[in-house]
Amino acid sequence: MNIAAIPSPTTSVWHLGPLPIRAYALCIILGMVVATLLMEQRLRHRGVAKWTSLDMVVWAVPFGIIGARIYHVITSPQDYFGAGGDPIRAFYIWEGGLGIWGAVAGGALGAWIAARQIGLPLSVFADALAPALPVAQAIGRLGNWFNNELYGKVTTLPWGLEVHEMDSANPGHATMIDGEPVTKPELYHPTFAYEAIWNLGTAGLVWLLDRKFKFGRGRAFALYVMAYTAGRLWIEMLRVDEANTFFGVRLNVFTSIIIFLGAAIYFVVVRGPREYVVPIDAPETAEEAAPSDVSQVDVSGAEESSPKMPTAYQVVSEERFRAYERTGVLPPAEPTDSVSAVSTSVGGSDVADSDEAGKSRPADEN
């Protein structure tokens, strides 16, 4: 029995003069901003320079959007090609239609390019992003609520969702009759809300377990993938929006199973402690104080210049990283240093190996 229905917005597009402001886009942008800030803090705690996350975002976001759209078009080709299709609409991303796995694949490619330029193992970035990405997804799902889309089957549960008939002649607005929005006759599972809540739970799970076990080499990201796909599997079964099927089952169900298994295998097989990084040229001895010379004292009151960005990073153990944080000097690696063997980045061939002197080569050196 429905105790109270969840209302849906009647408008998802507003106009600022000739410029359309779309709720879907606003939710996506807000999600990206929040995820970037969360990732930034986690990167700093691993030794990465301030706002390196922005260098990643510049590459990852455009590639992610392109990948998400390509995935959607490939898995729903009938909307754009063949009889009744309109190929130009494949570029209309504001109408919705972004596939998460295309976004992850495209974003990973963009992040890999950025990581090569920064000299940072991709696995460090992936693990820092792991709890932040589902938060962004949760916020982005609110855009589906505004669009009156991605709802599930008819339900009699207390939290059934009201869904409006949207006006195809006036995109972004509900169909109106006598000044009242037209609502579908039944109430539906708010699957967008289920996924948003599941994503927030995934973010909390990854953050807590990573804090306890200090995952490295992309294992935190693999944990995120497993948790997300487990939820996506049952949520996908509730949805009734048009989708391609395989043996009568929605294609995304099979995709979730395959990706879950791949992430699980990676999580079990790949081992290694959390990766911490320091600049490739981190000093290994304390600098001697220069002799004082009153005649050379700068009395202009100019502030010291900000530290330069590292040209590359080297992976070190947590003990060496903490010592470097305290002293500004990188102590020599111990023979039993758990990170001095090999640290391989996710999705690429980048490695950071310690040489006989105890100093790691840059992450982009083969």
mmCIF file of C-alpha atoms in Angstrom:
data_model
loop_
_atom_site.group_PDB
_atom_site.id
_atom_site.type_symbol
_atom_site.label_atom_id
_atom_site.label_comp_id
_atom_site.label_asym_id
_atom_site.label_seq_id
_atom_site.Cartn_x
_atom_site.Cartn_y
_atom_site.Cartn_z
ATOM 1 C CA MET A 1 0.000 0.000 0.000
ATOM 2 C CA ASN A 2 1.321 3.445 -0.904
ATOM 3 C CA ILE A 3 1.441 5.719 2.119
ATOM 4 C CA ALA A 4 3.032 8.660 0.340
ATOM 5 C CA ALA A 5 4.112 9.075 -3.263
ATOM 6 C CA ILE A 6 7.445 10.638 -4.183
ATOM 7 C CA PRO A 7 6.765 13.577 -6.531
ATOM 8 C CA SER A 8 8.805 14.239 -9.648
ATOM 9 C CA PRO A 9 9.736 17.679 -10.998
ATOM 10 C CA THR A 10 7.694 18.991 -13.907
ATOM 11 C CA THR A 11 10.612 20.986 -15.324
ATOM 12 C CA SER A 12 14.202 19.959 -16.007
ATOM 13 C CA VAL A 13 15.264 22.875 -18.203
ATOM 14 C CA TRP A 14 15.284 26.582 -17.431
ATOM 15 C CA HIS A 15 16.327 29.375 -19.744
ATOM 16 C CA LEU A 16 18.647 32.236 -18.956
ATOM 17 C CA GLY A 17 17.826 34.320 -21.989
ATOM 18 C CA PRO A 18 18.608 32.074 -24.969
ATOM 19 C CA LEU A 19 20.842 29.807 -22.833
ATOM 20 C CA PRO A 20 19.196 26.571 -21.591
ATOM 21 C CA ILE A 21 20.145 25.523 -18.051
ATOM 22 C CA ARG A 22 19.589 21.791 -17.716
ATOM 23 C CA ALA A 23 19.162 20.078 -14.350
ATOM 24 C CA TYR A 24 20.837 16.942 -15.711
ATOM 25 C CA ALA A 25 23.983 18.883 -16.611
ATOM 26 C CA LEU A 26 24.002 20.741 -13.290
ATOM 27 C CA CYS A 27 23.858 17.467 -11.363
ATOM 28 C CA ILE A 28 26.693 15.994 -13.432
ATOM 29 C CA ILE A 29 28.850 19.096 -12.905
ATOM 30 C CA LEU A 30 28.138 19.209 -9.164
ATOM 31 C CA GLY A 31 29.032 15.532 -8.882
ATOM 32 C CA MET A 32 32.332 16.103 -10.680
ATOM 33 C CA VAL A 33 33.210 19.044 -8.428
ATOM 34 C CA VAL A 34 32.513 17.075 -5.240
ATOM 35 C CA ALA A 35 34.426 14.033 -6.503
ATOM 36 C CA THR A 36 37.401 16.202 -7.461
ATOM 37 C CA LEU A 37 37.571 17.767 -3.997
ATOM 38 C CA LEU A 38 37.380 14.377 -2.293
ATOM 39 C CA MET A 39 40.000 12.915 -4.604
ATOM 40 C CA GLU A 40 42.235 15.938 -4.067
ATOM 41 C CA GLN A 41 42.364 15.335 -0.322
ATOM 42 C CA ARG A 42 43.175 11.662 -0.774
ATOM 43 C CA LEU A 43 45.918 12.414 -3.296
ATOM 44 C CA ARG A 44 47.524 14.899 -0.907
ATOM 45 C CA HIS A 45 47.561 12.288 1.857
ATOM 46 C CA ARG A 46 49.556 10.081 -0.496
ATOM 47 C CA GLY A 47 52.134 12.762 -1.256
ATOM 48 C CA VAL A 48 50.846 14.202 -4.513
ATOM 49 C CA ALA A 49 51.276 17.963 -4.980
ATOM 50 C CA LYS A 50 48.364 20.324 -4.422
ATOM 51 C CA TRP A 51 45.699 20.477 -7.129
ATOM 52 C CA THR A 52 47.254 17.781 -9.255
ATOM 53 C CA SER A 53 43.687 16.468 -9.334
ATOM 54 C CA LEU A 54 42.796 19.316 -11.696
ATOM 55 C CA ASP A 55 45.410 18.104 -14.170
ATOM 56 C CA MET A 56 43.732 14.721 -14.038
ATOM 57 C CA VAL A 57 40.238 16.154 -14.420
ATOM 58 C CA VAL A 58 41.201 18.163 -17.511
ATOM 59 C CA TRP A 59 41.958 14.896 -19.276
ATOM 60 C CA ALA A 60 39.659 12.396 -17.561
ATOM 61 C CA VAL A 61 36.358 14.297 -17.762
ATOM 62 C CA PRO A 62 36.253 14.969 -21.544
ATOM 63 C CA PHE A 63 37.407 11.435 -22.300
ATOM 64 C CA GLY A 64 34.875 10.097 -19.799
ATOM 65 C CA ILE A 65 31.970 11.981 -21.374
ATOM 66 C CA ILE A 66 32.960 10.827 -24.859
ATOM 67 C CA GLY A 67 33.353 7.243 -23.654
ATOM 68 C CA ALA A 68 30.008 7.341 -21.849
ATOM 69 C CA ARG A 69 28.222 8.548 -24.953
ATOM 70 C CA ILE A 70 29.938 6.028 -27.218
ATOM 71 C CA TYR A 71 28.929 3.201 -24.871
ATOM 72 C CA HIS A 72 25.316 4.395 -24.873
ATOM 73 C CA VAL A 73 25.167 4.694 -28.655
ATOM 74 C CA ILE A 74 26.739 1.262 -29.158
ATOM 75 C CA THR A 75 24.328 -0.419 -26.741
ATOM 76 C CA SER A 76 21.280 1.470 -28.071
ATOM 77 C CA PRO A 77 22.007 1.809 -31.817
ATOM 78 C CA GLN A 78 18.353 1.644 -32.883
ATOM 79 C CA ASP A 79 17.787 5.175 -31.541
ATOM 80 C CA TYR A 80 20.358 6.637 -33.916
ATOM 81 C CA PHE A 81 20.826 4.323 -36.906
ATOM 82 C CA GLY A 82 18.634 2.311 -39.222
ATOM 83 C CA ALA A 83 14.908 2.737 -39.768
ATOM 84 C CA GLY A 84 13.558 5.642 -37.757
ATOM 85 C CA GLY A 85 16.976 6.523 -36.380
ATOM 86 C CA ASP A 86 18.525 9.978 -36.416
ATOM 87 C CA PRO A 87 22.363 9.789 -36.401
ATOM 88 C CA ILE A 88 22.815 13.457 -35.493
ATOM 89 C CA ARG A 89 21.064 12.815 -32.178
ATOM 90 C CA ALA A 90 24.041 10.715 -31.116
ATOM 91 C CA PHE A 91 25.698 14.053 -30.293
ATOM 92 C CA TYR A 92 22.770 15.360 -28.207
ATOM 93 C CA ILE A 93 24.125 14.366 -24.819
ATOM 94 C CA TRP A 94 21.819 16.866 -23.102
ATOM 95 C CA GLU A 95 18.930 14.527 -23.895
ATOM 96 C CA GLY A 96 20.472 11.925 -21.586
ATOM 97 C CA GLY A 97 22.139 8.665 -22.450
ATOM 98 C CA LEU A 98 25.546 8.266 -20.793
ATOM 99 C CA GLY A 99 26.802 4.774 -19.997
ATOM 100 C CA ILE A 100 28.785 4.468 -16.781
ATOM 101 C CA TRP A 101 31.165 1.833 -18.125
ATOM 102 C CA GLY A 102 31.966 3.935 -21.149
ATOM 103 C CA ALA A 103 32.630 6.805 -18.751
ATOM 104 C CA VAL A 104 34.970 4.662 -16.645
ATOM 105 C CA ALA A 105 36.830 3.356 -19.696
ATOM 106 C CA GLY A 106 37.129 6.771 -21.340
ATOM 107 C CA GLY A 107 38.002 8.475 -18.076
ATOM 108 C CA ALA A 108 40.664 5.858 -17.378
ATOM 109 C CA LEU A 109 42.249 6.542 -20.754
ATOM 110 C CA GLY A 110 42.279 10.274 -20.096
ATOM 111 C CA ALA A 111 43.663 9.730 -16.590
ATOM 112 C CA TRP A 112 46.372 7.457 -17.983
ATOM 113 C CA ILE A 113 47.463 10.183 -20.391
ATOM 114 C CA ALA A 114 47.538 12.713 -17.546
ATOM 115 C CA ALA A 115 49.408 10.297 -15.270
ATOM 116 C CA ARG A 116 52.094 9.830 -17.925
ATOM 117 C CA GLN A 117 52.548 13.576 -18.176
ATOM 118 C CA ILE A 118 52.626 14.077 -14.408
ATOM 119 C CA GLY A 119 54.912 11.094 -13.782
ATOM 120 C CA LEU A 120 52.455 9.499 -11.366
ATOM 121 C CA PRO A 121 51.422 5.811 -11.283
ATOM 122 C CA LEU A 122 47.833 5.508 -12.451
ATOM 123 C CA SER A 123 47.075 3.183 -9.539
ATOM 124 C CA VAL A 124 47.629 6.046 -7.073
ATOM 125 C CA PHE A 125 45.040 8.131 -8.883
ATOM 126 C CA ALA A 126 42.598 5.200 -9.176
ATOM 127 C CA ASP A 127 42.720 4.376 -5.471
ATOM 128 C CA ALA A 128 42.313 8.041 -4.530
ATOM 129 C CA LEU A 129 39.257 8.266 -6.791
ATOM 130 C CA ALA A 130 37.649 5.023 -5.589
ATOM 131 C CA PRO A 131 35.294 6.417 -2.882
ATOM 132 C CA ALA A 132 34.833 9.753 -4.661
ATOM 133 C CA LEU A 133 33.456 8.379 -7.933
ATOM 134 C CA PRO A 134 30.318 6.761 -6.438
ATOM 135 C CA VAL A 135 29.542 10.039 -4.654
ATOM 136 C CA ALA A 136 29.614 11.785 -8.035
ATOM 137 C CA GLN A 137 27.370 9.077 -9.478
ATOM 138 C CA ALA A 138 24.886 9.506 -6.624
ATOM 139 C CA ILE A 139 24.634 13.236 -7.254
ATOM 140 C CA GLY A 140 24.362 12.689 -10.996
ATOM 141 C CA ARG A 141 21.392 10.353 -10.518
ATOM 142 C CA LEU A 142 19.350 13.311 -9.318
ATOM 143 C CA GLY A 143 19.432 14.487 -12.930
ATOM 144 C CA ASN A 144 17.406 11.394 -13.873
ATOM 145 C CA TRP A 145 14.805 12.404 -11.312
ATOM 146 C CA PHE A 146 14.466 15.830 -12.936
ATOM 147 C CA ASN A 147 14.182 14.159 -16.347
ATOM 148 C CA ASN A 148 11.461 11.750 -15.141
ATOM 149 C CA GLU A 149 13.508 8.806 -16.381
ATOM 150 C CA LEU A 150 15.200 5.598 -15.210
ATOM 151 C CA TYR A 151 12.331 4.584 -12.990
ATOM 152 C CA GLY A 152 11.374 0.973 -12.348
ATOM 153 C CA LYS A 153 8.375 -1.303 -12.373
ATOM 154 C CA VAL A 154 4.989 -0.469 -10.921
ATOM 155 C CA THR A 155 5.036 -0.731 -7.138
ATOM 156 C CA THR A 156 2.665 -0.551 -4.189
ATOM 157 C CA LEU A 157 5.466 0.153 -1.731
ATOM 158 C CA PRO A 158 5.147 3.268 0.475
ATOM 159 C CA TRP A 159 7.774 5.130 -1.558
ATOM 160 C CA GLY A 160 6.273 4.797 -5.038
ATOM 161 C CA LEU A 161 7.388 7.445 -7.532
ATOM 162 C CA GLU A 162 5.061 9.722 -9.474
ATOM 163 C CA VAL A 163 6.206 10.055 -13.089
ATOM 164 C CA HIS A 164 5.084 12.775 -15.477
ATOM 165 C CA GLU A 165 4.417 12.418 -19.174
ATOM 166 C CA MET A 166 7.079 14.635 -20.720
ATOM 167 C CA ASP A 167 6.207 16.851 -23.663
ATOM 168 C CA SER A 168 8.190 15.866 -26.758
ATOM 169 C CA ALA A 169 7.283 19.201 -28.363
ATOM 170 C CA ASN A 170 8.625 21.107 -25.372
ATOM 171 C CA PRO A 171 11.665 19.118 -24.139
ATOM 172 C CA GLY A 172 12.388 19.398 -20.454
ATOM 173 C CA HIS A 173 8.772 20.104 -19.502
ATOM 174 C CA ALA A 174 5.840 17.913 -18.502
ATOM 175 C CA THR A 175 2.808 17.675 -20.736
ATOM 176 C CA MET A 176 0.157 20.082 -19.448
ATOM 177 C CA ILE A 177 -3.640 19.788 -19.726
ATOM 178 C CA ASP A 178 -5.752 22.617 -18.363
ATOM 179 C CA GLY A 179 -2.703 23.957 -16.583
ATOM 180 C CA GLU A 180 -2.009 20.680 -14.749
ATOM 181 C CA PRO A 181 0.893 18.284 -15.445
ATOM 182 C CA VAL A 182 -0.084 14.885 -16.785
ATOM 183 C CA THR A 183 1.038 12.065 -14.500
ATOM 184 C CA LYS A 184 1.296 8.395 -15.430
ATOM 185 C CA PRO A 185 -1.529 6.355 -13.849
ATOM 186 C CA GLU A 186 0.661 4.160 -11.593
ATOM 187 C CA LEU A 187 3.491 4.615 -9.079
ATOM 188 C CA TYR A 188 6.916 3.191 -9.848
ATOM 189 C CA HIS A 189 10.100 2.039 -8.152
ATOM 190 C CA PRO A 190 12.434 5.083 -7.885
ATOM 191 C CA THR A 191 15.410 3.124 -9.206
ATOM 192 C CA PHE A 192 17.448 6.309 -9.648
ATOM 193 C CA ALA A 193 17.120 6.821 -5.872
ATOM 194 C CA TYR A 194 17.995 3.187 -5.140
ATOM 195 C CA GLU A 195 21.183 3.579 -7.128
ATOM 196 C CA ALA A 196 22.036 6.924 -5.516
ATOM 197 C CA ILE A 197 21.661 5.420 -2.033
ATOM 198 C CA TRP A 198 23.622 2.322 -3.042
ATOM 199 C CA ASN A 199 26.390 4.523 -4.436
ATOM 200 C CA LEU A 200 26.684 6.471 -1.193
ATOM 201 C CA GLY A 201 26.871 3.177 0.685
ATOM 202 C CA THR A 202 29.568 2.008 -1.739
ATOM 203 C CA ALA A 203 31.554 5.181 -1.109
ATOM 204 C CA GLY A 204 31.340 4.640 2.660
ATOM 205 C CA LEU A 205 32.301 0.967 2.344
ATOM 206 C CA VAL A 206 35.356 1.674 0.177
ATOM 207 C CA TRP A 207 36.482 4.528 2.414
ATOM 208 C CA LEU A 208 36.189 2.488 5.615
ATOM 209 C CA LEU A 209 37.876 -0.653 4.270
ATOM 210 C CA ASP A 210 40.625 1.331 2.566
ATOM 211 C CA ARG A 211 41.243 3.210 5.790
ATOM 212 C CA LYS A 212 41.564 -0.078 7.680
ATOM 213 C CA PHE A 213 43.503 -2.195 5.177
ATOM 214 C CA LYS A 214 45.338 0.520 3.191
ATOM 215 C CA PHE A 215 44.766 -0.995 -0.229
ATOM 216 C CA GLY A 216 47.285 -0.312 -2.962
ATOM 217 C CA ARG A 217 47.885 -0.944 -6.665
ATOM 218 C CA GLY A 218 44.293 -0.183 -7.641
ATOM 219 C CA ARG A 219 42.626 -2.604 -5.218
ATOM 220 C CA ALA A 220 40.481 0.159 -3.666
ATOM 221 C CA PHE A 221 39.177 0.960 -7.145
ATOM 222 C CA ALA A 222 38.513 -2.733 -7.790
ATOM 223 C CA LEU A 223 36.525 -2.846 -4.543
ATOM 224 C CA TYR A 224 34.432 0.093 -5.752
ATOM 225 C CA VAL A 225 33.749 -1.691 -9.044
ATOM 226 C CA MET A 226 32.643 -4.865 -7.243
ATOM 227 C CA ALA A 227 30.336 -3.008 -4.856
ATOM 228 C CA TYR A 228 28.823 -0.836 -7.572
ATOM 229 C CA THR A 229 28.160 -3.677 -10.015
ATOM 230 C CA ALA A 230 26.571 -5.805 -7.261
ATOM 231 C CA GLY A 231 24.020 -3.035 -6.717
ATOM 232 C CA ARG A 232 23.617 -2.231 -10.393
ATOM 233 C CA LEU A 233 22.762 -5.887 -11.035
ATOM 234 C CA TRP A 234 19.559 -5.956 -8.959
ATOM 235 C CA ILE A 235 18.610 -2.357 -9.707
ATOM 236 C CA GLU A 236 18.867 -3.005 -13.430
ATOM 237 C CA MET A 237 16.341 -5.840 -13.040
ATOM 238 C CA LEU A 238 13.766 -3.361 -11.726
ATOM 239 C CA ARG A 239 14.039 -0.870 -14.566
ATOM 240 C CA VAL A 240 11.445 -0.715 -17.339
ATOM 241 C CA ASP A 241 12.964 1.890 -19.636
ATOM 242 C CA GLU A 242 13.748 0.687 -23.131
ATOM 243 C CA ALA A 243 16.996 -1.257 -23.370
ATOM 244 C CA ASN A 244 18.529 -3.939 -25.555
ATOM 245 C CA THR A 245 18.318 -7.458 -24.185
ATOM 246 C CA PHE A 246 20.243 -10.695 -24.547
ATOM 247 C CA PHE A 247 18.249 -13.923 -23.993
ATOM 248 C CA GLY A 248 15.482 -11.740 -22.596
ATOM 249 C CA VAL A 249 17.768 -10.122 -20.001
ATOM 250 C CA ARG A 250 18.878 -6.505 -20.146
ATOM 251 C CA LEU A 251 22.354 -6.142 -21.643
ATOM 252 C CA ASN A 252 23.600 -4.119 -18.675
ATOM 253 C CA VAL A 253 22.907 -7.089 -16.377
ATOM 254 C CA PHE A 254 25.458 -9.172 -18.285
ATOM 255 C CA THR A 255 27.852 -6.239 -18.349
ATOM 256 C CA SER A 256 27.603 -5.895 -14.564
ATOM 257 C CA ILE A 257 28.310 -9.603 -14.033
ATOM 258 C CA ILE A 258 31.336 -9.637 -16.334
ATOM 259 C CA ILE A 259 32.844 -6.479 -14.845
ATOM 260 C CA PHE A 260 32.190 -7.691 -11.291
ATOM 261 C CA LEU A 261 34.062 -10.933 -11.994
ATOM 262 C CA GLY A 262 36.961 -9.063 -13.606
ATOM 263 C CA ALA A 263 37.259 -6.693 -10.643
ATOM 264 C CA ALA A 264 37.030 -9.582 -8.162
ATOM 265 C CA ILE A 265 39.819 -11.486 -9.914
ATOM 266 C CA TYR A 266 41.978 -8.364 -9.941
ATOM 267 C CA PHE A 267 41.300 -7.699 -6.251
ATOM 268 C CA VAL A 268 42.292 -11.239 -5.265
ATOM 269 C CA VAL A 269 45.305 -11.661 -7.557
ATOM 270 C CA VAL A 270 46.959 -8.250 -7.275
ATOM 271 C CA ARG A 271 48.672 -7.537 -3.963
ATOM 272 C CA GLY A 272 50.690 -4.699 -2.533
ATOM 273 C CA PRO A 273 50.620 -2.026 0.143
ATOM 274 C CA ARG A 274 49.249 1.465 -0.323
ATOM 275 C CA GLU A 275 51.482 3.516 -2.585
ATOM 276 C CA TYR A 276 52.936 6.783 -1.317
ATOM 277 C CA VAL A 277 54.879 9.117 -3.546
ATOM 278 C CA VAL A 278 57.515 11.809 -3.187
ATOM 279 C CA PRO A 279 59.130 13.991 -5.864
ATOM 280 C CA ILE A 280 61.627 12.139 -8.016
ATOM 281 C CA ASP A 281 64.294 14.617 -6.927
ATOM 282 C CA ALA A 282 63.472 14.448 -3.204
ATOM 283 C CA PRO A 283 66.704 15.238 -1.284
ATOM 284 C CA GLU A 284 68.342 12.316 0.482
ATOM 285 C CA THR A 285 70.551 14.505 2.651
ATOM 286 C CA ALA A 286 69.835 17.677 4.570
ATOM 287 C CA GLU A 287 70.901 20.862 2.846
ATOM 288 C CA GLU A 288 73.650 22.772 4.579
ATOM 289 C CA ALA A 289 72.682 26.198 5.828
ATOM 290 C CA ALA A 290 74.211 28.950 3.758
ATOM 291 C CA PRO A 291 76.527 31.338 5.688
ATOM 292 C CA SER A 292 74.770 34.466 6.796
ATOM 293 C CA ASP A 293 75.643 37.637 5.007
ATOM 294 C CA VAL A 294 73.862 40.751 6.194
ATOM 295 C CA SER A 295 74.693 42.552 2.975
ATOM 296 C CA GLN A 296 72.727 39.966 1.031
ATOM 297 C CA VAL A 297 69.613 39.924 3.208
ATOM 298 C CA ASP A 298 66.480 40.684 1.221
ATOM 299 C CA VAL A 299 64.633 43.421 3.086
ATOM 300 C CA SER A 300 61.990 43.950 0.430
ATOM 301 C CA GLY A 301 59.529 41.801 2.322
ATOM 302 C CA ALA A 302 58.936 39.588 -0.693
ATOM 303 C CA GLU A 303 57.481 36.210 0.122
ATOM 304 C CA GLU A 304 59.216 33.000 -0.791
ATOM 305 C CA SER A 305 58.199 31.622 -4.109
ATOM 306 C CA SER A 306 55.809 28.699 -3.985
ATOM 307 C CA PRO A 307 57.387 25.249 -4.309
ATOM 308 C CA LYS A 308 57.683 24.018 -7.850
ATOM 309 C CA MET A 309 55.595 21.130 -9.096
ATOM 310 C CA PRO A 310 57.465 17.813 -9.267
ATOM 311 C CA THR A 311 58.409 16.706 -12.753
ATOM 312 C CA ALA A 312 57.748 13.094 -11.731
ATOM 313 C CA TYR A 313 57.234 10.989 -8.630
ATOM 314 C CA GLN A 314 58.821 7.940 -7.060
ATOM 315 C CA VAL A 315 56.888 5.362 -5.061
ATOM 316 C CA VAL A 316 58.129 4.817 -1.511
ATOM 317 C CA SER A 317 57.047 2.922 1.562
ATOM 318 C CA GLU A 318 54.829 4.573 4.148
ATOM 319 C CA GLU A 319 57.737 4.737 6.614
ATOM 320 C CA ARG A 320 59.965 6.633 4.187
ATOM 321 C CA PHE A 321 57.042 8.870 3.194
ATOM 322 C CA ARG A 322 56.298 9.804 6.816
ATOM 323 C CA ALA A 323 59.971 10.523 7.427
ATOM 324 C CA TYR A 324 60.072 12.741 4.352
ATOM 325 C CA GLU A 325 56.974 14.591 5.559
ATOM 326 C CA ARG A 326 58.612 15.291 8.917
ATOM 327 C CA THR A 327 62.107 16.198 7.789
ATOM 328 C CA GLY A 328 62.008 17.043 4.097
ATOM 329 C CA VAL A 329 64.728 14.428 3.619
ATOM 330 C CA LEU A 330 64.098 11.008 2.075
ATOM 331 C CA PRO A 331 65.829 8.300 4.134
ATOM 332 C CA PRO A 332 67.502 5.403 2.314
ATOM 333 C CA ALA A 333 65.376 2.353 1.553
ATOM 334 C CA GLU A 334 65.751 -0.631 3.812
ATOM 335 C CA PRO A 335 66.477 -4.017 2.219
ATOM 336 C CA THR A 336 63.124 -5.223 3.529
ATOM 337 C CA ASP A 337 61.242 -2.172 2.234
ATOM 338 C CA SER A 338 57.873 -3.534 1.128
ATOM 339 C CA VAL A 339 57.574 -1.037 -1.701
ATOM 340 C CA SER A 340 61.138 -1.297 -2.955
ATOM 341 C CA ALA A 341 60.314 -4.192 -5.234
ATOM 342 C CA VAL A 342 57.910 -3.228 -8.002
ATOM 343 C CA SER A 343 54.785 -1.071 -8.054
ATOM 344 C CA THR A 344 52.777 -1.473 -11.231
ATOM 345 C CA SER A 345 50.137 1.072 -12.188
ATOM 346 C CA VAL A 346 46.579 0.062 -13.105
ATOM 347 C CA GLY A 347 45.743 -0.120 -16.767
ATOM 348 C CA GLY A 348 49.228 0.514 -18.085
ATOM 349 C CA SER A 349 52.838 -0.589 -18.077
ATOM 350 C CA ASP A 350 54.120 2.215 -15.867
ATOM 351 C CA VAL A 351 56.292 0.981 -13.035
ATOM 352 C CA ALA A 352 58.317 2.513 -10.258
ATOM 353 C CA ASP A 353 61.274 0.339 -9.242
ATOM 354 C CA SER A 354 63.867 1.004 -6.580
ATOM 355 C CA ASP A 355 67.430 0.829 -7.774
ATOM 356 C CA GLU A 356 70.415 -0.395 -5.764
ATOM 357 C CA ALA A 357 70.909 3.013 -4.226
ATOM 358 C CA GLY A 358 67.393 2.884 -2.808
ATOM 359 C CA LYS A 359 65.975 5.635 -5.021
ATOM 360 C CA SER A 360 63.061 4.804 -7.296
ATOM 361 C CA ARG A 361 63.044 5.573 -10.972
ATOM 362 C CA PRO A 362 60.246 7.834 -12.229
ATOM 363 C CA ALA A 363 56.869 6.222 -12.835
ATOM 364 C CA ASP A 364 57.015 6.844 -16.568
ATOM 365 C CA GLU A 365 60.427 5.223 -17.041
ATOM 366 C CA ASN A 366 60.420 1.795 -18.719
#
